[in-house]
């Protein structure tokens, strides 16, 4: 049966891998909508290639460019946040949520109202509004499937298992492009240094987040929200080869590990084909060739983001929303050259501390609108912290 699918964030790395998988079996899918940002040429090319009904850019001032690129194709063009919501309202059986940042929240929430299957690659949704998102899915009979390689690995390791038997969940991390730098050199790391990854082919922002391990900090919080386990059961381990994506430990002492080549099409393909497994165009692992798999405990002096994430998980409430907003602004500040690589964690901590004096962090947001309001406040406060650091 032909499945109706939409891809939100189609021009990013997750979106492009999703496009690749769908394009390999075009007769199996009816593509409803593709959305993207400033890469109009790629968005239009993919929309025409997949025969999408609709293509949306989030930038309203690029609408005419998109229309011109789609001229004669029969693909409808639209732009702006309202158009993203309208695209999420179009009936689809399966939707990839891969818009980066808080901008992906509203379309994901809207899609769930239609009882669809939401393949969730947008980390921010669970970190900022996990209980609300999961409640929305339950209310409308929708399904959320994890697309992060780590959470997909945990999800697969838990098939047929009872959560009461789970003793711990271990999320692996490559350690990023700076993992072997001397500690004293990290403060001088440039955007180019942090933006080079030894294993994964990803966008600039997530690659830098990998180097700082803010991405792993987000994934720890996601694990708590998605799987409903306490922070004391969640840990991270550095695994330079990126072959083992996650492990689940059970009360009988057993560890179930998910192994795979570092290729996001593993997790995307699993979500796309779930509950079935189908052949995927990914490399097969040759254990004899790999020979050795290394694991090491993360150094919190090198990766202070992990310590902040632990505190955020213990606090709950609004802390995740503030953490995510401050993290995004700190990354903006680093990319703009306004703060150093090791300053990012300090900005996040300062933002959490400052906002804890304005209201209780432990009270969870009750609506999506409140989430977005807290997000806005936290971004303003994070920029204030950056300006204070610049003038200190």
Short mmCIF file of C-alpha atoms in Angstrom, two decimals:
data_model
loop_
_atom_site.label_atom_id
_atom_site.label_comp_id
_atom_site.label_asym_id
_atom_site.label_seq_id
_atom_site.Cartn_x
_atom_site.Cartn_y
_atom_site.Cartn_z
CA UNK A 1 0.00 0.00 0.00
CA UNK A 2 1.32 3.45 -0.93
CA UNK A 3 2.12 5.52 2.17
CA UNK A 4 1.64 9.27 2.37
CA UNK A 5 4.77 10.89 3.81
CA UNK A 6 6.02 14.41 4.59
CA UNK A 7 9.53 15.56 5.46
CA UNK A 8 9.94 18.60 7.70
CA UNK A 9 13.52 19.83 7.46
CA UNK A 10 14.13 18.11 4.13
CA UNK A 11 17.27 20.07 3.23
CA UNK A 12 19.19 19.20 6.42
CA UNK A 13 21.34 16.10 6.90
CA UNK A 14 18.50 13.99 8.38
CA UNK A 15 16.09 15.23 5.74
CA UNK A 16 18.49 14.47 2.90
CA UNK A 17 19.02 10.92 4.14
CA UNK A 18 15.25 10.51 4.32
CA UNK A 19 14.89 11.83 0.76
CA UNK A 20 17.52 9.31 -0.34
CA UNK A 21 15.63 6.36 1.13
CA UNK A 22 12.27 7.43 -0.30
CA UNK A 23 13.76 8.13 -3.73
CA UNK A 24 15.06 4.56 -3.88
CA UNK A 25 11.49 3.20 -3.80
CA UNK A 26 9.32 6.01 -5.20
CA UNK A 27 6.34 3.81 -6.04
CA UNK A 28 5.89 2.99 -2.34
CA UNK A 29 5.36 6.61 -1.27
CA UNK A 30 3.09 9.54 -2.01
CA UNK A 31 5.06 12.60 -0.88
CA UNK A 32 2.69 15.19 0.58
CA UNK A 33 5.04 17.98 1.67
CA UNK A 34 8.71 18.89 1.92
CA UNK A 35 9.88 21.83 4.01
CA UNK A 36 13.23 23.57 4.23
CA UNK A 37 15.02 26.81 4.91
CA UNK A 38 17.28 28.94 2.76
CA UNK A 39 18.52 26.17 0.44
CA UNK A 40 15.79 26.81 -2.11
CA UNK A 41 17.56 25.01 -4.95
CA UNK A 42 17.81 21.76 -2.97
CA UNK A 43 14.25 22.02 -1.68
CA UNK A 44 12.86 22.55 -5.18
CA UNK A 45 15.01 19.81 -6.71
CA UNK A 46 13.86 17.26 -4.13
CA UNK A 47 10.22 18.32 -4.36
CA UNK A 48 10.28 17.79 -8.13
CA UNK A 49 12.27 14.57 -7.85
CA UNK A 50 9.82 13.04 -5.36
CA UNK A 51 6.71 14.52 -6.95
CA UNK A 52 5.68 16.32 -3.75
CA UNK A 53 2.33 18.11 -3.58
CA UNK A 54 3.77 21.02 -1.61
CA UNK A 55 7.16 22.63 -0.88
CA UNK A 56 7.53 25.13 1.97
CA UNK A 57 10.40 27.40 2.94
CA UNK A 58 10.30 28.84 6.44
CA UNK A 59 11.55 32.19 5.08
CA UNK A 60 8.67 34.29 3.78
CA UNK A 61 11.00 36.50 1.72
CA UNK A 62 12.14 33.47 -0.31
CA UNK A 63 8.68 32.53 -1.58
CA UNK A 64 9.17 34.01 -5.04
CA UNK A 65 12.52 32.23 -5.38
CA UNK A 66 10.83 28.94 -4.51
CA UNK A 67 8.00 29.56 -6.95
CA UNK A 68 10.50 30.31 -9.70
CA UNK A 69 12.48 27.15 -8.94
CA UNK A 70 9.28 25.07 -9.08
CA UNK A 71 7.83 26.74 -12.16
CA UNK A 72 6.12 24.23 -14.43
CA UNK A 73 6.54 21.31 -12.02
CA UNK A 74 3.04 21.31 -10.58
CA UNK A 75 4.45 21.48 -7.04
CA UNK A 76 2.70 24.08 -4.89
CA UNK A 77 4.96 26.61 -3.14
CA UNK A 78 4.41 28.30 0.24
CA UNK A 79 6.46 30.12 2.86
CA UNK A 80 6.48 31.12 6.53
CA UNK A 81 5.51 29.60 9.86
CA UNK A 82 1.84 29.54 8.97
CA UNK A 83 2.63 27.51 5.86
CA UNK A 84 4.60 25.01 7.96
CA UNK A 85 1.57 24.51 10.19
CA UNK A 86 -0.68 24.14 7.14
CA UNK A 87 1.69 21.52 5.75
CA UNK A 88 1.52 19.61 9.06
CA UNK A 89 -2.27 19.68 8.78
CA UNK A 90 -2.20 17.87 5.45
CA UNK A 91 -3.05 14.19 5.99
CA UNK A 92 -0.01 11.92 6.01
CA UNK A 93 0.67 8.46 7.37
CA UNK A 94 4.27 9.21 8.35
CA UNK A 95 6.03 12.51 9.01
CA UNK A 96 9.73 13.12 9.51
CA UNK A 97 10.26 15.88 12.10
CA UNK A 98 13.80 17.07 11.35
CA UNK A 99 13.54 20.86 11.61
CA UNK A 100 16.44 21.95 13.82
CA UNK A 101 15.68 23.94 16.96
CA UNK A 102 12.53 25.16 18.67
CA UNK A 103 11.07 26.00 15.24
CA UNK A 104 10.25 22.30 14.87
CA UNK A 105 7.96 22.21 17.91
CA UNK A 106 4.72 23.61 16.50
CA UNK A 107 4.63 21.54 13.26
CA UNK A 108 5.32 18.36 15.23
CA UNK A 109 2.55 19.05 17.72
CA UNK A 110 0.12 19.86 14.91
CA UNK A 111 0.94 16.65 13.02
CA UNK A 112 0.18 14.55 16.11
CA UNK A 113 -3.39 15.84 16.15
CA UNK A 114 -4.03 13.79 13.03
CA UNK A 115 -3.01 10.51 14.66
CA UNK A 116 -0.03 10.14 12.37
CA UNK A 117 3.30 8.41 12.95
CA UNK A 118 5.87 11.08 13.82
CA UNK A 119 9.50 10.12 13.23
CA UNK A 120 11.20 12.44 15.70
CA UNK A 121 14.66 13.75 14.90
CA UNK A 122 13.99 17.16 16.46
CA UNK A 123 15.78 16.88 19.82
CA UNK A 124 14.22 20.06 21.10
CA UNK A 125 10.69 18.64 21.14
CA UNK A 126 11.37 16.18 23.95
CA UNK A 127 13.91 18.34 25.79
CA UNK A 128 11.65 21.40 25.97
CA UNK A 129 8.19 19.84 26.02
CA UNK A 130 8.52 16.08 26.46
CA UNK A 131 5.48 15.46 28.72
CA UNK A 132 3.28 17.71 26.57
CA UNK A 133 4.38 16.03 23.34
CA UNK A 134 3.82 12.51 24.66
CA UNK A 135 0.43 13.49 26.08
CA UNK A 136 -0.57 14.96 22.72
CA UNK A 137 0.36 11.70 21.00
CA UNK A 138 -1.68 9.66 23.49
CA UNK A 139 -4.69 11.96 23.18
CA UNK A 140 -4.86 11.51 19.41
CA UNK A 141 -3.71 7.90 19.07
CA UNK A 142 -0.50 9.00 17.33
CA UNK A 143 2.83 7.17 17.39
CA UNK A 144 6.22 8.78 18.03
CA UNK A 145 9.28 6.90 16.83
CA UNK A 146 12.82 8.01 17.76
CA UNK A 147 15.20 8.83 14.91
CA UNK A 148 18.34 9.79 16.82
CA UNK A 149 20.63 6.81 16.30
CA UNK A 150 21.01 6.40 20.06
CA UNK A 151 17.32 6.44 20.91
CA UNK A 152 16.47 4.25 17.96
CA UNK A 153 19.03 1.80 19.34
CA UNK A 154 17.44 1.88 22.79
CA UNK A 155 13.97 1.50 21.26
CA UNK A 156 15.09 -1.58 19.34
CA UNK A 157 16.87 -3.10 22.36
CA UNK A 158 13.64 -2.79 24.35
CA UNK A 159 11.45 -4.68 21.89
CA UNK A 160 9.75 -7.45 23.87
CA UNK A 161 11.17 -6.22 27.18
CA UNK A 162 9.47 -4.83 30.29
CA UNK A 163 10.61 -1.39 31.49
CA UNK A 164 10.55 -2.67 35.08
CA UNK A 165 13.47 -4.91 34.15
CA UNK A 166 15.62 -2.00 32.88
CA UNK A 167 18.48 -1.20 35.24
CA UNK A 168 20.32 1.37 33.13
CA UNK A 169 20.50 2.93 29.68
CA UNK A 170 23.90 3.76 28.25
CA UNK A 171 24.14 6.30 25.44
CA UNK A 172 27.38 6.27 23.48
CA UNK A 173 29.20 9.34 22.18
CA UNK A 174 32.01 9.63 19.68
CA UNK A 175 33.55 12.43 21.72
CA UNK A 176 33.56 14.75 18.72
CA UNK A 177 36.39 16.22 16.71
CA UNK A 178 38.24 17.59 19.76
CA UNK A 179 38.12 14.47 21.93
CA UNK A 180 41.91 13.94 21.86
CA UNK A 181 42.92 17.58 22.24
CA UNK A 182 44.75 18.52 25.44
CA UNK A 183 42.33 20.03 27.95
CA UNK A 184 44.26 23.28 28.08
CA UNK A 185 43.96 23.73 24.30
CA UNK A 186 40.16 23.51 24.12
CA UNK A 187 39.62 27.16 24.99
CA UNK A 188 41.41 28.12 21.77
CA UNK A 189 39.40 25.78 19.50
CA UNK A 190 37.96 27.52 16.46
CA UNK A 191 34.63 26.99 14.73
CA UNK A 192 36.48 25.05 12.00
CA UNK A 193 38.20 22.85 14.59
CA UNK A 194 34.95 22.01 16.36
CA UNK A 195 33.05 21.61 13.08
CA UNK A 196 35.10 18.62 11.84
CA UNK A 197 33.79 15.20 12.87
CA UNK A 198 35.87 12.00 12.63
CA UNK A 199 32.94 9.62 12.01
CA UNK A 200 29.65 11.29 11.09
CA UNK A 201 28.73 13.55 8.17
CA UNK A 202 26.47 16.16 9.77
CA UNK A 203 25.70 19.87 9.59
CA UNK A 204 27.91 22.48 11.25
CA UNK A 205 25.76 23.11 14.31
CA UNK A 206 25.27 19.50 15.33
CA UNK A 207 28.94 18.73 14.65
CA UNK A 208 30.00 21.51 17.03
CA UNK A 209 27.43 20.24 19.53
CA UNK A 210 29.11 16.85 19.19
CA UNK A 211 32.51 18.36 20.01
CA UNK A 212 31.12 20.07 23.13
CA UNK A 213 28.86 17.07 23.81
CA UNK A 214 25.87 19.35 24.13
CA UNK A 215 24.18 17.02 21.65
CA UNK A 216 24.79 14.13 24.04
CA UNK A 217 23.50 16.22 26.93
CA UNK A 218 20.30 16.75 24.94
CA UNK A 219 20.08 13.03 24.23
CA UNK A 220 20.37 12.17 27.93
CA UNK A 221 17.40 14.44 28.66
CA UNK A 222 15.51 12.95 25.69
CA UNK A 223 16.13 9.46 27.08
CA UNK A 224 14.54 10.42 30.40
CA UNK A 225 11.49 11.89 28.68
CA UNK A 226 10.91 9.33 25.95
CA UNK A 227 11.52 6.14 27.94
CA UNK A 228 10.30 7.42 31.32
CA UNK A 229 13.38 6.38 33.31
CA UNK A 230 14.99 8.26 36.17
CA UNK A 231 18.21 10.25 35.62
CA UNK A 232 20.07 7.87 37.93
CA UNK A 233 19.59 5.11 35.33
CA UNK A 234 20.96 7.11 32.39
CA UNK A 235 24.64 7.46 31.54
CA UNK A 236 26.95 8.38 28.68
CA UNK A 237 30.14 6.67 27.59
CA UNK A 238 32.70 7.78 25.00
CA UNK A 239 32.99 5.27 22.17
CA UNK A 240 35.34 6.61 19.46
CA UNK A 241 34.36 4.11 16.75
CA UNK A 242 30.62 5.04 16.78
CA UNK A 243 29.68 1.40 16.12
CA UNK A 244 27.73 0.72 19.31
CA UNK A 245 24.95 3.31 19.42
CA UNK A 246 23.43 2.47 22.79
CA UNK A 247 23.16 -0.29 25.36
CA UNK A 248 20.37 -1.29 27.72
CA UNK A 249 21.25 -3.01 30.98
CA UNK A 250 18.73 -5.26 32.71
CA UNK A 251 18.22 -6.38 36.29
CA UNK A 252 19.76 -9.79 35.56
CA UNK A 253 23.04 -8.12 34.61
CA UNK A 254 22.62 -8.56 30.84
CA UNK A 255 23.50 -5.77 28.40
CA UNK A 256 21.72 -5.51 25.04
CA UNK A 257 23.74 -3.48 22.53
CA UNK A 258 22.75 -2.11 19.13
CA UNK A 259 25.61 -2.05 16.61
CA UNK A 260 25.68 -0.48 13.16
CA UNK A 261 27.83 1.52 10.81
CA UNK A 262 27.73 5.29 11.50
CA UNK A 263 25.01 6.04 8.96
CA UNK A 264 21.80 7.86 9.90
CA UNK A 265 19.89 5.80 7.34
CA UNK A 266 19.88 2.97 9.91
CA UNK A 267 17.64 4.86 12.34
CA UNK A 268 15.67 6.66 9.64
CA UNK A 269 15.04 3.43 7.75
CA UNK A 270 13.95 1.63 10.90
CA UNK A 271 11.41 4.37 11.64
CA UNK A 272 10.29 4.54 8.01
CA UNK A 273 9.65 0.79 7.79
CA UNK A 274 8.50 0.12 11.37
CA UNK A 275 7.15 -2.27 12.53
CA UNK A 276 8.86 -4.21 9.75
CA UNK A 277 12.55 -4.44 8.88
CA UNK A 278 13.58 -3.96 5.28
CA UNK A 279 16.88 -3.95 3.44
CA UNK A 280 18.78 -0.66 3.74
CA UNK A 281 21.67 0.67 1.63
CA UNK A 282 24.14 0.84 4.53
CA UNK A 283 27.52 -0.75 5.08
CA UNK A 284 27.59 -4.07 6.90
CA UNK A 285 29.92 -4.39 9.89
CA UNK A 286 32.97 -6.63 9.63
CA UNK A 287 33.87 -7.27 13.27
CA UNK A 288 37.19 -8.87 12.38
CA UNK A 289 38.19 -5.76 10.44
CA UNK A 290 37.12 -3.45 13.27
CA UNK A 291 39.01 -5.69 15.71
CA UNK A 292 38.67 -3.38 18.73
CA UNK A 293 35.84 -1.39 20.25
CA UNK A 294 36.91 1.22 22.81
CA UNK A 295 34.91 2.74 25.66
CA UNK A 296 35.92 5.37 28.17
CA UNK A 297 34.22 7.43 30.83
CA UNK A 298 33.61 11.05 29.76
CA UNK A 299 35.73 13.69 31.50
CA UNK A 300 33.33 16.35 32.83
CA UNK A 301 36.10 18.95 32.66
CA UNK A 302 36.21 18.37 28.91
CA UNK A 303 32.44 17.94 28.58
CA UNK A 304 30.76 20.09 31.26
CA UNK A 305 27.49 19.92 29.27
CA UNK A 306 26.95 16.40 30.63
CA UNK A 307 27.01 17.63 34.20
CA UNK A 308 24.53 20.38 33.37
CA UNK A 309 22.23 17.83 31.73
CA UNK A 310 22.25 15.71 34.89
CA UNK A 311 21.12 18.72 36.92
CA UNK A 312 18.45 19.56 34.34
CA UNK A 313 17.06 16.01 34.46
CA UNK A 314 16.91 16.12 38.25
CA UNK A 315 15.19 19.53 38.20
CA UNK A 316 12.67 18.76 35.46
CA UNK A 317 9.91 21.30 34.83
CA UNK A 318 11.03 24.28 32.77
CA UNK A 319 14.75 23.49 33.09
CA UNK A 320 14.92 21.54 29.82
CA UNK A 321 13.34 24.38 27.86
CA UNK A 322 15.77 26.92 29.32
CA UNK A 323 18.71 24.58 28.79
CA UNK A 324 17.88 24.10 25.12
CA UNK A 325 17.32 27.80 24.41
CA UNK A 326 20.52 28.84 26.18
CA UNK A 327 22.46 26.10 24.39
CA UNK A 328 21.30 27.36 20.99
CA UNK A 329 22.22 30.97 21.81
CA UNK A 330 25.61 29.95 23.24
CA UNK A 331 26.31 28.08 20.00
CA UNK A 332 25.29 31.17 18.01
CA UNK A 333 27.70 33.20 20.13
CA UNK A 334 30.55 30.77 19.52
CA UNK A 335 29.96 30.62 15.76
CA UNK A 336 29.83 34.44 15.66
CA UNK A 337 33.18 34.65 17.48
CA UNK A 338 31.69 36.37 20.52
CA UNK A 339 32.60 33.65 23.02
CA UNK A 340 35.08 30.80 23.10
CA UNK A 341 34.42 27.09 22.75
CA UNK A 342 34.62 26.39 26.49
CA UNK A 343 32.50 29.45 27.31
CA UNK A 344 29.33 27.86 25.94
CA UNK A 345 28.66 25.75 29.03
CA UNK A 346 29.18 28.77 31.25
CA UNK A 347 26.54 30.73 29.32
CA UNK A 348 24.04 27.89 29.72
CA UNK A 349 24.71 27.60 33.45
CA UNK A 350 24.47 31.37 33.91
CA UNK A 351 21.15 31.43 32.07
CA UNK A 352 19.69 28.65 34.21
CA UNK A 353 20.91 30.37 37.38
CA UNK A 354 19.52 33.75 36.33
CA UNK A 355 16.12 32.39 35.39
CA UNK A 356 15.84 30.38 38.59
CA UNK A 357 15.55 33.73 40.41
CA UNK A 358 12.57 34.74 38.24
CA UNK A 359 10.39 31.65 38.69
CA UNK A 360 10.50 28.06 39.87
CA UNK A 361 12.24 25.87 37.32
CA UNK A 362 10.55 22.73 38.65
CA UNK A 363 7.05 23.72 37.48
CA UNK A 364 6.46 22.18 34.02
CA UNK A 365 4.95 24.23 31.18
CA UNK A 366 1.25 23.45 30.77
CA UNK A 367 0.86 24.50 27.11
CA UNK A 368 2.95 24.77 23.96
CA UNK A 369 2.48 28.54 24.13
CA UNK A 370 4.07 28.58 27.56
CA UNK A 371 6.98 26.50 26.28
CA UNK A 372 7.58 29.03 23.51
CA UNK A 373 7.30 31.92 25.98
CA UNK A 374 9.91 30.39 28.30
CA UNK A 375 12.08 29.65 25.26
CA UNK A 376 11.92 33.32 24.21
CA UNK A 377 12.75 34.55 27.71
CA UNK A 378 15.69 32.16 28.00
CA UNK A 379 17.13 33.27 24.67
CA UNK A 380 16.99 36.91 25.75
CA UNK A 381 18.66 36.05 29.04
CA UNK A 382 21.38 33.99 27.31
CA UNK A 383 22.23 36.91 25.02
CA UNK A 384 22.43 39.12 28.10
CA UNK A 385 24.90 36.67 29.63
CA UNK A 386 27.00 36.78 26.47
CA UNK A 387 27.02 40.59 26.50
CA UNK A 388 28.01 40.60 30.17
CA UNK A 389 30.90 38.26 29.40
CA UNK A 390 32.04 40.49 26.53
CA UNK A 391 32.14 43.58 28.73
CA UNK A 392 33.65 41.88 31.80
#
